[in-house]
Protein backbone atom coordinates (compact mmCIF):
# COMPACT_ATOMS: atom_id res chain seq x y z
CA UNK A 1 0.00 0.00 0.00
CA UNK A 2 1.08 3.51 -0.66
CA UNK A 3 2.05 5.80 2.16
CA UNK A 4 3.60 9.23 2.50
CA UNK A 5 5.78 10.29 5.40
CA UNK A 6 6.46 13.82 6.48
CA UNK A 7 8.76 13.49 9.44
CA UNK A 8 8.79 17.14 10.46
CA UNK A 9 5.54 17.92 12.23
CA UNK A 10 6.33 21.50 13.15
CA UNK A 11 9.18 23.65 11.89
CA UNK A 12 9.95 27.09 13.28
CA UNK A 13 12.24 29.41 11.35
CA UNK A 14 13.22 33.03 11.38
CA UNK A 15 12.61 35.15 8.32
CA UNK A 16 15.30 34.78 5.65
CA UNK A 17 16.25 31.30 6.87
CA UNK A 18 16.38 28.49 4.36
CA UNK A 19 13.70 25.81 4.39
CA UNK A 20 13.72 22.15 3.61
CA UNK A 21 10.73 19.94 4.37
CA UNK A 22 11.09 16.22 3.99
CA UNK A 23 8.72 13.92 2.13
CA UNK A 24 9.21 10.21 1.58
CA UNK A 25 6.83 7.83 -0.05
CA UNK A 26 6.53 4.09 -0.28
CA UNK A 27 5.63 2.88 -3.73
CA UNK A 28 7.90 1.12 -6.15
CA UNK A 29 6.28 2.17 -9.39
CA UNK A 30 5.96 5.40 -11.30
CA UNK A 31 4.45 8.26 -9.35
CA UNK A 32 3.17 11.78 -9.69
CA UNK A 33 4.22 13.97 -6.77
CA UNK A 34 2.69 17.11 -5.33
CA UNK A 35 3.18 19.71 -2.65
CA UNK A 36 0.18 21.61 -1.38
CA UNK A 37 0.08 24.57 1.01
CA UNK A 38 -2.72 25.45 3.40
CA UNK A 39 -2.61 28.97 4.85
CA UNK A 40 -4.38 29.44 8.17
CA UNK A 41 -8.11 29.09 7.76
CA UNK A 42 -7.88 28.41 4.04
CA UNK A 43 -8.05 25.46 1.68
CA UNK A 44 -5.23 23.47 0.16
CA UNK A 45 -3.55 25.11 -2.81
CA UNK A 46 -1.15 23.51 -5.24
CA UNK A 47 2.45 24.68 -4.80
CA UNK A 48 4.12 22.47 -7.37
CA UNK A 49 3.97 19.08 -8.98
CA UNK A 50 6.23 16.57 -10.65
CA UNK A 51 5.18 14.14 -13.34
CA UNK A 52 8.34 13.45 -15.31
CA UNK A 53 11.44 15.08 -16.71
CA UNK A 54 13.73 17.39 -14.77
CA UNK A 55 13.64 16.16 -11.16
CA UNK A 56 14.05 19.70 -9.89
CA UNK A 57 10.66 21.33 -10.03
CA UNK A 58 9.99 24.99 -9.48
CA UNK A 59 6.67 26.13 -8.10
CA UNK A 60 4.99 29.31 -7.04
CA UNK A 61 6.28 31.78 -4.47
CA UNK A 62 9.90 30.72 -4.83
CA UNK A 63 9.40 27.13 -3.74
CA UNK A 64 11.09 24.20 -5.42
CA UNK A 65 11.24 20.47 -4.86
CA UNK A 66 13.62 17.77 -5.91
CA UNK A 67 12.58 14.25 -6.81
CA UNK A 68 15.21 11.69 -5.87
CA UNK A 69 13.95 8.37 -7.13
CA UNK A 70 16.57 6.27 -5.37
CA UNK A 71 15.56 7.74 -2.04
CA UNK A 72 11.82 7.81 -2.72
CA UNK A 73 11.92 11.43 -1.67
CA UNK A 74 10.42 14.71 -2.84
CA UNK A 75 11.70 17.37 -0.47
CA UNK A 76 10.43 20.92 -0.59
CA UNK A 77 12.87 23.82 -0.41
CA UNK A 78 12.91 27.57 -0.30
CA UNK A 79 16.15 29.55 0.03
CA UNK A 80 14.70 32.38 2.12
CA UNK A 81 11.37 32.14 3.90
CA UNK A 82 9.04 35.02 4.68
CA UNK A 83 6.55 35.51 7.46
CA UNK A 84 3.80 35.00 4.88
CA UNK A 85 5.02 31.43 4.32
CA UNK A 86 3.57 30.46 7.69
CA UNK A 87 1.24 27.63 6.77
CA UNK A 88 0.83 23.89 6.72
CA UNK A 89 2.51 22.00 3.91
CA UNK A 90 1.28 18.67 2.57
CA UNK A 91 3.12 16.26 0.36
CA UNK A 92 0.98 13.96 -1.81
CA UNK A 93 1.62 11.03 -4.11
CA UNK A 94 -0.38 9.52 -6.92
CA UNK A 95 0.68 6.17 -8.28
CA UNK A 96 0.32 6.12 -12.02
CA UNK A 97 -2.89 4.32 -12.77
CA UNK A 98 -4.39 5.04 -9.36
CA UNK A 99 -7.26 7.43 -9.06
CA UNK A 100 -6.56 9.28 -5.86
CA UNK A 101 -3.78 11.03 -3.98
CA UNK A 102 -2.19 9.84 -0.77
CA UNK A 103 -1.43 12.75 1.50
CA UNK A 104 1.18 13.02 4.21
CA UNK A 105 0.16 14.23 7.65
CA UNK A 106 1.45 17.71 6.94
CA UNK A 107 4.21 19.91 8.32
CA UNK A 108 3.32 23.11 10.07
CA UNK A 109 5.75 25.92 9.30
CA UNK A 110 5.93 28.94 11.54
CA UNK A 111 8.09 31.82 10.36
CA UNK A 112 9.06 34.33 13.02
CA UNK A 113 9.50 37.91 11.81
CA UNK B 1 -13.02 29.19 -14.23
CA UNK B 2 -14.35 29.89 -10.75
CA UNK B 3 -12.65 26.88 -9.24
CA UNK B 4 -14.34 24.36 -6.99
CA UNK B 5 -17.34 25.87 -5.26
CA UNK B 6 -18.66 24.66 -1.93
CA UNK B 7 -21.65 25.69 0.08
CA UNK B 8 -22.35 26.56 2.75
CA UNK B 9 -19.01 27.91 3.94
CA UNK B 10 -20.04 27.58 7.57
CA UNK B 11 -22.69 25.43 9.14
CA UNK B 12 -23.72 25.27 12.78
CA UNK B 13 -26.29 22.69 13.69
CA UNK B 14 -27.54 20.70 16.62
CA UNK B 15 -26.88 17.06 17.23
CA UNK B 16 -29.39 14.86 15.45
CA UNK B 17 -30.07 17.25 12.62
CA UNK B 18 -29.46 16.45 8.99
CA UNK B 19 -26.60 18.30 7.30
CA UNK B 20 -26.12 18.61 3.55
CA UNK B 21 -22.90 19.91 2.08
CA UNK B 22 -22.70 20.88 -1.57
CA UNK B 23 -19.95 20.94 -4.13
CA UNK B 24 -19.62 22.12 -7.71
CA UNK B 25 -16.43 20.81 -9.32
CA UNK B 26 -14.41 22.59 -11.96
CA UNK B 27 -16.15 22.26 -15.28
CA UNK B 28 -14.82 19.34 -17.31
CA UNK B 29 -13.16 17.58 -14.42
CA UNK B 30 -13.92 13.87 -14.25
CA UNK B 31 -13.01 13.11 -10.65
CA UNK B 32 -14.54 14.50 -7.49
CA UNK B 33 -13.29 13.89 -3.97
CA UNK B 34 -14.70 14.56 -0.52
CA UNK B 35 -12.26 15.02 2.37
CA UNK B 36 -12.63 15.74 6.05
CA UNK B 37 -9.99 17.61 8.03
CA UNK B 38 -9.68 17.69 11.81
CA UNK B 39 -6.86 18.52 14.16
CA UNK B 40 -6.84 15.01 15.55
CA UNK B 41 -7.04 13.00 12.35
CA UNK B 42 -5.67 15.36 9.73
CA UNK B 43 -6.91 15.12 6.16
CA UNK B 44 -9.04 12.05 5.44
CA UNK B 45 -10.42 10.95 2.11
CA UNK B 46 -14.09 10.04 2.53
CA UNK B 47 -15.23 9.11 -0.97
CA UNK B 48 -14.48 9.82 -4.58
CA UNK B 49 -16.37 9.71 -7.86
CA UNK B 50 -15.29 9.18 -11.42
CA UNK B 51 -17.70 10.42 -14.09
CA UNK B 52 -20.40 10.70 -11.42
CA UNK B 53 -19.99 7.10 -10.26
CA UNK B 54 -18.77 6.41 -6.71
CA UNK B 55 -15.51 4.50 -6.92
CA UNK B 56 -14.30 4.18 -3.37
CA UNK B 57 -16.32 4.99 -0.28
CA UNK B 58 -14.17 3.08 2.16
CA UNK B 59 -13.31 6.29 3.97
CA UNK B 60 -16.90 7.09 4.85
CA UNK B 61 -16.94 6.78 8.63
CA UNK B 62 -20.34 5.14 9.03
CA UNK B 63 -23.80 4.79 7.59
CA UNK B 64 -24.77 8.22 8.77
CA UNK B 65 -22.70 9.59 5.93
CA UNK B 66 -23.81 9.41 2.33
CA UNK B 67 -22.69 11.10 -0.87
CA UNK B 68 -24.23 11.51 -4.27
CA UNK B 69 -23.24 12.96 -7.58
CA UNK B 70 -26.38 13.22 -9.72
CA UNK B 71 -24.55 14.98 -12.54
CA UNK B 72 -21.12 16.18 -13.56
CA UNK B 73 -21.53 19.58 -11.97
CA UNK B 74 -22.94 18.79 -8.56
CA UNK B 75 -22.29 16.58 -5.57
CA UNK B 76 -23.66 16.39 -2.06
CA UNK B 77 -22.36 14.95 1.18
CA UNK B 78 -25.08 14.28 3.70
CA UNK B 79 -24.81 13.49 7.39
CA UNK B 80 -27.95 12.16 9.04
CA UNK B 81 -28.15 12.30 12.00
CA UNK B 82 -25.23 14.56 12.79
CA UNK B 83 -23.12 14.16 15.94
CA UNK B 84 -20.65 16.50 17.67
CA UNK B 85 -17.72 14.32 16.54
CA UNK B 86 -18.62 15.16 12.94
CA UNK B 87 -17.43 18.71 13.54
CA UNK B 88 -14.67 19.34 11.02
CA UNK B 89 -13.83 21.13 7.81
CA UNK B 90 -15.12 19.25 4.79
CA UNK B 91 -13.31 19.84 1.52
CA UNK B 92 -14.35 18.95 -1.96
CA UNK B 93 -11.72 18.59 -4.68
CA UNK B 94 -11.85 17.81 -8.36
CA UNK B 95 -9.33 16.62 -10.89
CA UNK B 96 -8.88 15.74 -14.52
CA UNK B 97 -7.19 12.52 -15.46
CA UNK B 98 -5.52 14.21 -18.40
CA UNK B 99 -3.88 16.64 -16.02
CA UNK B 100 -2.18 13.89 -14.07
CA UNK B 101 -4.98 13.93 -11.50
CA UNK B 102 -3.84 17.19 -9.95
CA UNK B 103 -6.51 17.92 -7.38
CA UNK B 104 -7.97 21.38 -6.94
CA UNK B 105 -9.63 22.05 -3.64
CA UNK B 106 -12.67 24.08 -2.78
CA UNK B 107 -12.75 26.54 0.11
CA UNK B 108 -14.28 23.99 2.45
CA UNK B 109 -17.32 23.88 4.69
CA UNK B 110 -16.63 24.41 8.38
CA UNK B 111 -19.17 22.29 10.23
CA UNK B 112 -19.91 22.62 13.92
CA UNK B 113 -22.34 20.19 15.49
CA UNK B 114 -23.46 21.24 18.96
PDB file of C-alpha atoms in Angstrom:
ATOM      1  CA  UNK A   1       0.000   0.000   0.000  1.00  0.00           C
ATOM      2  CA  UNK A   2       1.082   3.507  -0.663  1.00  0.00           C
ATOM      3  CA  UNK A   3       2.052   5.803   2.157  1.00  0.00           C
ATOM      4  CA  UNK A   4       3.596   9.227   2.496  1.00  0.00           C
ATOM      5  CA  UNK A   5       5.780  10.294   5.398  1.00  0.00           C
ATOM      6  CA  UNK A   6       6.456  13.819   6.481  1.00  0.00           C
ATOM      7  CA  UNK A   7       8.758  13.490   9.437  1.00  0.00           C
ATOM      8  CA  UNK A   8       8.786  17.137  10.459  1.00  0.00           C
ATOM      9  CA  UNK A   9       5.542  17.915  12.228  1.00  0.00           C
ATOM     10  CA  UNK A  10       6.334  21.504  13.150  1.00  0.00           C
ATOM     11  CA  UNK A  11       9.175  23.648  11.890  1.00  0.00           C
ATOM     12  CA  UNK A  12       9.952  27.087  13.279  1.00  0.00           C
ATOM     13  CA  UNK A  13      12.243  29.409  11.348  1.00  0.00           C
ATOM     14  CA  UNK A  14      13.223  33.035  11.378  1.00  0.00           C
ATOM     15  CA  UNK A  15      12.610  35.145   8.316  1.00  0.00           C
ATOM     16  CA  UNK A  16      15.298  34.776   5.645  1.00  0.00           C
ATOM     17  CA  UNK A  17      16.245  31.302   6.870  1.00  0.00           C
ATOM     18  CA  UNK A  18      16.376  28.487   4.365  1.00  0.00           C
ATOM     19  CA  UNK A  19      13.702  25.814   4.387  1.00  0.00           C
ATOM     20  CA  UNK A  20      13.723  22.150   3.607  1.00  0.00           C
ATOM     21  CA  UNK A  21      10.730  19.937   4.367  1.00  0.00           C
ATOM     22  CA  UNK A  22      11.085  16.223   3.986  1.00  0.00           C
ATOM     23  CA  UNK A  23       8.721  13.919   2.134  1.00  0.00           C
ATOM     24  CA  UNK A  24       9.214  10.208   1.580  1.00  0.00           C
ATOM     25  CA  UNK A  25       6.829   7.827  -0.049  1.00  0.00           C
ATOM     26  CA  UNK A  26       6.535   4.094  -0.277  1.00  0.00           C
ATOM     27  CA  UNK A  27       5.635   2.880  -3.728  1.00  0.00           C
ATOM     28  CA  UNK A  28       7.904   1.120  -6.145  1.00  0.00           C
ATOM     29  CA  UNK A  29       6.278   2.174  -9.386  1.00  0.00           C
ATOM     30  CA  UNK A  30       5.963   5.401 -11.296  1.00  0.00           C
ATOM     31  CA  UNK A  31       4.449   8.258  -9.346  1.00  0.00           C
ATOM     32  CA  UNK A  32       3.174  11.776  -9.694  1.00  0.00           C
ATOM     33  CA  UNK A  33       4.224  13.974  -6.772  1.00  0.00           C
ATOM     34  CA  UNK A  34       2.685  17.113  -5.325  1.00  0.00           C
ATOM     35  CA  UNK A  35       3.177  19.714  -2.646  1.00  0.00           C
ATOM     36  CA  UNK A  36       0.177  21.613  -1.376  1.00  0.00           C
ATOM     37  CA  UNK A  37       0.078  24.566   1.013  1.00  0.00           C
ATOM     38  CA  UNK A  38      -2.718  25.451   3.405  1.00  0.00           C
ATOM     39  CA  UNK A  39      -2.605  28.967   4.850  1.00  0.00           C
ATOM     40  CA  UNK A  40      -4.377  29.443   8.171  1.00  0.00           C
ATOM     41  CA  UNK A  41      -8.113  29.086   7.759  1.00  0.00           C
ATOM     42  CA  UNK A  42      -7.883  28.408   4.043  1.00  0.00           C
ATOM     43  CA  UNK A  43      -8.047  25.464   1.681  1.00  0.00           C
ATOM     44  CA  UNK A  44      -5.226  23.469   0.156  1.00  0.00           C
ATOM     45  CA  UNK A  45      -3.550  25.109  -2.805  1.00  0.00           C
ATOM     46  CA  UNK A  46      -1.148  23.515  -5.237  1.00  0.00           C
ATOM     47  CA  UNK A  47       2.451  24.681  -4.801  1.00  0.00           C
ATOM     48  CA  UNK A  48       4.124  22.474  -7.368  1.00  0.00           C
ATOM     49  CA  UNK A  49       3.970  19.077  -8.984  1.00  0.00           C
ATOM     50  CA  UNK A  50       6.226  16.567 -10.646  1.00  0.00           C
ATOM     51  CA  UNK A  51       5.176  14.143 -13.342  1.00  0.00           C
ATOM     52  CA  UNK A  52       8.338  13.445 -15.312  1.00  0.00           C
ATOM     53  CA  UNK A  53      11.442  15.085 -16.715  1.00  0.00           C
ATOM     54  CA  UNK A  54      13.733  17.392 -14.771  1.00  0.00           C
ATOM     55  CA  UNK A  55      13.637  16.161 -11.165  1.00  0.00           C
ATOM     56  CA  UNK A  56      14.054  19.700  -9.885  1.00  0.00           C
ATOM     57  CA  UNK A  57      10.658  21.331 -10.026  1.00  0.00           C
ATOM     58  CA  UNK A  58       9.993  24.991  -9.484  1.00  0.00           C
ATOM     59  CA  UNK A  59       6.672  26.129  -8.102  1.00  0.00           C
ATOM     60  CA  UNK A  60       4.987  29.308  -7.044  1.00  0.00           C
ATOM     61  CA  UNK A  61       6.277  31.779  -4.468  1.00  0.00           C
ATOM     62  CA  UNK A  62       9.904  30.720  -4.831  1.00  0.00           C
ATOM     63  CA  UNK A  63       9.402  27.129  -3.740  1.00  0.00           C
ATOM     64  CA  UNK A  64      11.088  24.200  -5.422  1.00  0.00           C
ATOM     65  CA  UNK A  65      11.244  20.472  -4.862  1.00  0.00           C
ATOM     66  CA  UNK A  66      13.618  17.767  -5.907  1.00  0.00           C
ATOM     67  CA  UNK A  67      12.579  14.252  -6.807  1.00  0.00           C
ATOM     68  CA  UNK A  68      15.210  11.686  -5.872  1.00  0.00           C
ATOM     69  CA  UNK A  69      13.950   8.373  -7.126  1.00  0.00           C
ATOM     70  CA  UNK A  70      16.572   6.269  -5.369  1.00  0.00           C
ATOM     71  CA  UNK A  71      15.560   7.740  -2.043  1.00  0.00           C
ATOM     72  CA  UNK A  72      11.815   7.806  -2.725  1.00  0.00           C
ATOM     73  CA  UNK A  73      11.917  11.433  -1.669  1.00  0.00           C
ATOM     74  CA  UNK A  74      10.420  14.706  -2.843  1.00  0.00           C
ATOM     75  CA  UNK A  75      11.696  17.372  -0.473  1.00  0.00           C
ATOM     76  CA  UNK A  76      10.426  20.920  -0.589  1.00  0.00           C
ATOM     77  CA  UNK A  77      12.872  23.818  -0.408  1.00  0.00           C
ATOM     78  CA  UNK A  78      12.913  27.569  -0.305  1.00  0.00           C
ATOM     79  CA  UNK A  79      16.150  29.554   0.032  1.00  0.00           C
ATOM     80  CA  UNK A  80      14.704  32.382   2.123  1.00  0.00           C
ATOM     81  CA  UNK A  81      11.368  32.144   3.903  1.00  0.00           C
ATOM     82  CA  UNK A  82       9.043  35.016   4.677  1.00  0.00           C
ATOM     83  CA  UNK A  83       6.550  35.510   7.464  1.00  0.00           C
ATOM     84  CA  UNK A  84       3.795  34.999   4.884  1.00  0.00           C
ATOM     85  CA  UNK A  85       5.017  31.425   4.318  1.00  0.00           C
ATOM     86  CA  UNK A  86       3.574  30.463   7.689  1.00  0.00           C
ATOM     87  CA  UNK A  87       1.235  27.632   6.768  1.00  0.00           C
ATOM     88  CA  UNK A  88       0.831  23.891   6.724  1.00  0.00           C
ATOM     89  CA  UNK A  89       2.507  22.001   3.908  1.00  0.00           C
ATOM     90  CA  UNK A  90       1.283  18.674   2.571  1.00  0.00           C
ATOM     91  CA  UNK A  91       3.118  16.256   0.355  1.00  0.00           C
ATOM     92  CA  UNK A  92       0.978  13.956  -1.812  1.00  0.00           C
ATOM     93  CA  UNK A  93       1.623  11.025  -4.108  1.00  0.00           C
ATOM     94  CA  UNK A  94      -0.375   9.520  -6.917  1.00  0.00           C
ATOM     95  CA  UNK A  95       0.683   6.175  -8.279  1.00  0.00           C
ATOM     96  CA  UNK A  96       0.324   6.116 -12.023  1.00  0.00           C
ATOM     97  CA  UNK A  97      -2.888   4.322 -12.771  1.00  0.00           C
ATOM     98  CA  UNK A  98      -4.394   5.037  -9.361  1.00  0.00           C
ATOM     99  CA  UNK A  99      -7.258   7.430  -9.056  1.00  0.00           C
ATOM    100  CA  UNK A 100      -6.562   9.284  -5.855  1.00  0.00           C
ATOM    101  CA  UNK A 101      -3.782  11.030  -3.983  1.00  0.00           C
ATOM    102  CA  UNK A 102      -2.191   9.835  -0.771  1.00  0.00           C
ATOM    103  CA  UNK A 103      -1.428  12.748   1.503  1.00  0.00           C
ATOM    104  CA  UNK A 104       1.180  13.018   4.213  1.00  0.00           C
ATOM    105  CA  UNK A 105       0.163  14.232   7.647  1.00  0.00           C
ATOM    106  CA  UNK A 106       1.452  17.708   6.939  1.00  0.00           C
ATOM    107  CA  UNK A 107       4.214  19.911   8.316  1.00  0.00           C
ATOM    108  CA  UNK A 108       3.324  23.106  10.071  1.00  0.00           C
ATOM    109  CA  UNK A 109       5.747  25.918   9.298  1.00  0.00           C
ATOM    110  CA  UNK A 110       5.929  28.940  11.544  1.00  0.00           C
ATOM    111  CA  UNK A 111       8.086  31.818  10.363  1.00  0.00           C
ATOM    112  CA  UNK A 112       9.055  34.333  13.016  1.00  0.00           C
ATOM    113  CA  UNK A 113       9.495  37.912  11.809  1.00  0.00           C
TER     114      UNK A 113
ATOM    115  CA  UNK B   1     -13.024  29.194 -14.233  1.00  0.00           C
ATOM    116  CA  UNK B   2     -14.354  29.886 -10.754  1.00  0.00           C
ATOM    117  CA  UNK B   3     -12.649  26.876  -9.245  1.00  0.00           C
ATOM    118  CA  UNK B   4     -14.339  24.359  -6.989  1.00  0.00           C
ATOM    119  CA  UNK B   5     -17.336  25.869  -5.261  1.00  0.00           C
ATOM    120  CA  UNK B   6     -18.656  24.662  -1.930  1.00  0.00           C
ATOM    121  CA  UNK B   7     -21.649  25.689   0.079  1.00  0.00           C
ATOM    122  CA  UNK B   8     -22.348  26.556   2.749  1.00  0.00           C
ATOM    123  CA  UNK B   9     -19.005  27.909   3.940  1.00  0.00           C
ATOM    124  CA  UNK B  10     -20.036  27.584   7.567  1.00  0.00           C
ATOM    125  CA  UNK B  11     -22.693  25.430   9.141  1.00  0.00           C
ATOM    126  CA  UNK B  12     -23.716  25.267  12.776  1.00  0.00           C
ATOM    127  CA  UNK B  13     -26.293  22.687  13.687  1.00  0.00           C
ATOM    128  CA  UNK B  14     -27.536  20.695  16.622  1.00  0.00           C
ATOM    129  CA  UNK B  15     -26.883  17.061  17.229  1.00  0.00           C
ATOM    130  CA  UNK B  16     -29.390  14.859  15.452  1.00  0.00           C
ATOM    131  CA  UNK B  17     -30.067  17.254  12.615  1.00  0.00           C
ATOM    132  CA  UNK B  18     -29.464  16.452   8.988  1.00  0.00           C
ATOM    133  CA  UNK B  19     -26.603  18.302   7.299  1.00  0.00           C
ATOM    134  CA  UNK B  20     -26.117  18.610   3.554  1.00  0.00           C
ATOM    135  CA  UNK B  21     -22.898  19.915   2.080  1.00  0.00           C
ATOM    136  CA  UNK B  22     -22.697  20.875  -1.571  1.00  0.00           C
ATOM    137  CA  UNK B  23     -19.948  20.935  -4.133  1.00  0.00           C
ATOM    138  CA  UNK B  24     -19.619  22.120  -7.705  1.00  0.00           C
ATOM    139  CA  UNK B  25     -16.431  20.808  -9.323  1.00  0.00           C
ATOM    140  CA  UNK B  26     -14.407  22.590 -11.962  1.00  0.00           C
ATOM    141  CA  UNK B  27     -16.146  22.258 -15.282  1.00  0.00           C
ATOM    142  CA  UNK B  28     -14.822  19.344 -17.311  1.00  0.00           C
ATOM    143  CA  UNK B  29     -13.156  17.577 -14.416  1.00  0.00           C
ATOM    144  CA  UNK B  30     -13.916  13.875 -14.253  1.00  0.00           C
ATOM    145  CA  UNK B  31     -13.014  13.114 -10.649  1.00  0.00           C
ATOM    146  CA  UNK B  32     -14.541  14.499  -7.488  1.00  0.00           C
ATOM    147  CA  UNK B  33     -13.287  13.886  -3.970  1.00  0.00           C
ATOM    148  CA  UNK B  34     -14.696  14.562  -0.525  1.00  0.00           C
ATOM    149  CA  UNK B  35     -12.258  15.018   2.366  1.00  0.00           C
ATOM    150  CA  UNK B  36     -12.627  15.741   6.052  1.00  0.00           C
ATOM    151  CA  UNK B  37      -9.990  17.612   8.030  1.00  0.00           C
ATOM    152  CA  UNK B  38      -9.680  17.691  11.807  1.00  0.00           C
ATOM    153  CA  UNK B  39      -6.861  18.521  14.160  1.00  0.00           C
ATOM    154  CA  UNK B  40      -6.840  15.011  15.552  1.00  0.00           C
ATOM    155  CA  UNK B  41      -7.042  12.995  12.347  1.00  0.00           C
ATOM    156  CA  UNK B  42      -5.667  15.357   9.733  1.00  0.00           C
ATOM    157  CA  UNK B  43      -6.913  15.124   6.155  1.00  0.00           C
ATOM    158  CA  UNK B  44      -9.039  12.050   5.444  1.00  0.00           C
ATOM    159  CA  UNK B  45     -10.424  10.950   2.109  1.00  0.00           C
ATOM    160  CA  UNK B  46     -14.087  10.044   2.528  1.00  0.00           C
ATOM    161  CA  UNK B  47     -15.227   9.113  -0.970  1.00  0.00           C
ATOM    162  CA  UNK B  48     -14.475   9.822  -4.578  1.00  0.00           C
ATOM    163  CA  UNK B  49     -16.369   9.708  -7.855  1.00  0.00           C
ATOM    164  CA  UNK B  50     -15.289   9.178 -11.424  1.00  0.00           C
ATOM    165  CA  UNK B  51     -17.698  10.417 -14.086  1.00  0.00           C
ATOM    166  CA  UNK B  52     -20.400  10.701 -11.419  1.00  0.00           C
ATOM    167  CA  UNK B  53     -19.985   7.105 -10.265  1.00  0.00           C
ATOM    168  CA  UNK B  54     -18.775   6.411  -6.710  1.00  0.00           C
ATOM    169  CA  UNK B  55     -15.515   4.503  -6.921  1.00  0.00           C
ATOM    170  CA  UNK B  56     -14.296   4.178  -3.371  1.00  0.00           C
ATOM    171  CA  UNK B  57     -16.323   4.994  -0.282  1.00  0.00           C
ATOM    172  CA  UNK B  58     -14.168   3.076   2.158  1.00  0.00           C
ATOM    173  CA  UNK B  59     -13.314   6.292   3.973  1.00  0.00           C
ATOM    174  CA  UNK B  60     -16.904   7.092   4.853  1.00  0.00           C
ATOM    175  CA  UNK B  61     -16.937   6.779   8.631  1.00  0.00           C
ATOM    176  CA  UNK B  62     -20.335   5.143   9.030  1.00  0.00           C
ATOM    177  CA  UNK B  63     -23.805   4.788   7.585  1.00  0.00           C
ATOM    178  CA  UNK B  64     -24.774   8.217   8.773  1.00  0.00           C
ATOM    179  CA  UNK B  65     -22.695   9.590   5.934  1.00  0.00           C
ATOM    180  CA  UNK B  66     -23.814   9.411   2.327  1.00  0.00           C
ATOM    181  CA  UNK B  67     -22.689  11.099  -0.865  1.00  0.00           C
ATOM    182  CA  UNK B  68     -24.225  11.509  -4.274  1.00  0.00           C
ATOM    183  CA  UNK B  69     -23.243  12.957  -7.581  1.00  0.00           C
ATOM    184  CA  UNK B  70     -26.378  13.225  -9.719  1.00  0.00           C
ATOM    185  CA  UNK B  71     -24.554  14.980 -12.542  1.00  0.00           C
ATOM    186  CA  UNK B  72     -21.115  16.183 -13.564  1.00  0.00           C
ATOM    187  CA  UNK B  73     -21.534  19.580 -11.968  1.00  0.00           C
ATOM    188  CA  UNK B  74     -22.941  18.790  -8.562  1.00  0.00           C
ATOM    189  CA  UNK B  75     -22.289  16.582  -5.571  1.00  0.00           C
ATOM    190  CA  UNK B  76     -23.656  16.388  -2.061  1.00  0.00           C
ATOM    191  CA  UNK B  77     -22.361  14.951   1.182  1.00  0.00           C
ATOM    192  CA  UNK B  78     -25.078  14.277   3.703  1.00  0.00           C
ATOM    193  CA  UNK B  79     -24.815  13.487   7.395  1.00  0.00           C
ATOM    194  CA  UNK B  80     -27.951  12.155   9.040  1.00  0.00           C
ATOM    195  CA  UNK B  81     -28.149  12.301  11.997  1.00  0.00           C
ATOM    196  CA  UNK B  82     -25.231  14.557  12.791  1.00  0.00           C
ATOM    197  CA  UNK B  83     -23.119  14.158  15.936  1.00  0.00           C
ATOM    198  CA  UNK B  84     -20.650  16.496  17.666  1.00  0.00           C
ATOM    199  CA  UNK B  85     -17.722  14.324  16.539  1.00  0.00           C
ATOM    200  CA  UNK B  86     -18.624  15.159  12.937  1.00  0.00           C
ATOM    201  CA  UNK B  87     -17.435  18.711  13.539  1.00  0.00           C
ATOM    202  CA  UNK B  88     -14.674  19.336  11.017  1.00  0.00           C
ATOM    203  CA  UNK B  89     -13.835  21.131   7.811  1.00  0.00           C
ATOM    204  CA  UNK B  90     -15.116  19.254   4.791  1.00  0.00           C
ATOM    205  CA  UNK B  91     -13.311  19.840   1.516  1.00  0.00           C
ATOM    206  CA  UNK B  92     -14.346  18.950  -1.959  1.00  0.00           C
ATOM    207  CA  UNK B  93     -11.716  18.594  -4.682  1.00  0.00           C
ATOM    208  CA  UNK B  94     -11.849  17.814  -8.364  1.00  0.00           C
ATOM    209  CA  UNK B  95      -9.327  16.619 -10.887  1.00  0.00           C
ATOM    210  CA  UNK B  96      -8.884  15.737 -14.520  1.00  0.00           C
ATOM    211  CA  UNK B  97      -7.187  12.518 -15.463  1.00  0.00           C
ATOM    212  CA  UNK B  98      -5.522  14.210 -18.399  1.00  0.00           C
ATOM    213  CA  UNK B  99      -3.880  16.643 -16.016  1.00  0.00           C
ATOM    214  CA  UNK B 100      -2.182  13.892 -14.067  1.00  0.00           C
ATOM    215  CA  UNK B 101      -4.977  13.932 -11.502  1.00  0.00           C
ATOM    216  CA  UNK B 102      -3.844  17.189  -9.947  1.00  0.00           C
ATOM    217  CA  UNK B 103      -6.512  17.922  -7.385  1.00  0.00           C
ATOM    218  CA  UNK B 104      -7.965  21.384  -6.944  1.00  0.00           C
ATOM    219  CA  UNK B 105      -9.628  22.051  -3.644  1.00  0.00           C
ATOM    220  CA  UNK B 106     -12.668  24.077  -2.785  1.00  0.00           C
ATOM    221  CA  UNK B 107     -12.746  26.543   0.110  1.00  0.00           C
ATOM    222  CA  UNK B 108     -14.276  23.991   2.453  1.00  0.00           C
ATOM    223  CA  UNK B 109     -17.316  23.882   4.692  1.00  0.00           C
ATOM    224  CA  UNK B 110     -16.632  24.409   8.379  1.00  0.00           C
ATOM    225  CA  UNK B 111     -19.175  22.289  10.229  1.00  0.00           C
ATOM    226  CA  UNK B 112     -19.907  22.624  13.919  1.00  0.00           C
ATOM    227  CA  UNK B 113     -22.337  20.190  15.493  1.00  0.00           C
ATOM    228  CA  UNK B 114     -23.459  21.235  18.962  1.00  0.00           C
TER     229      UNK B 114
END
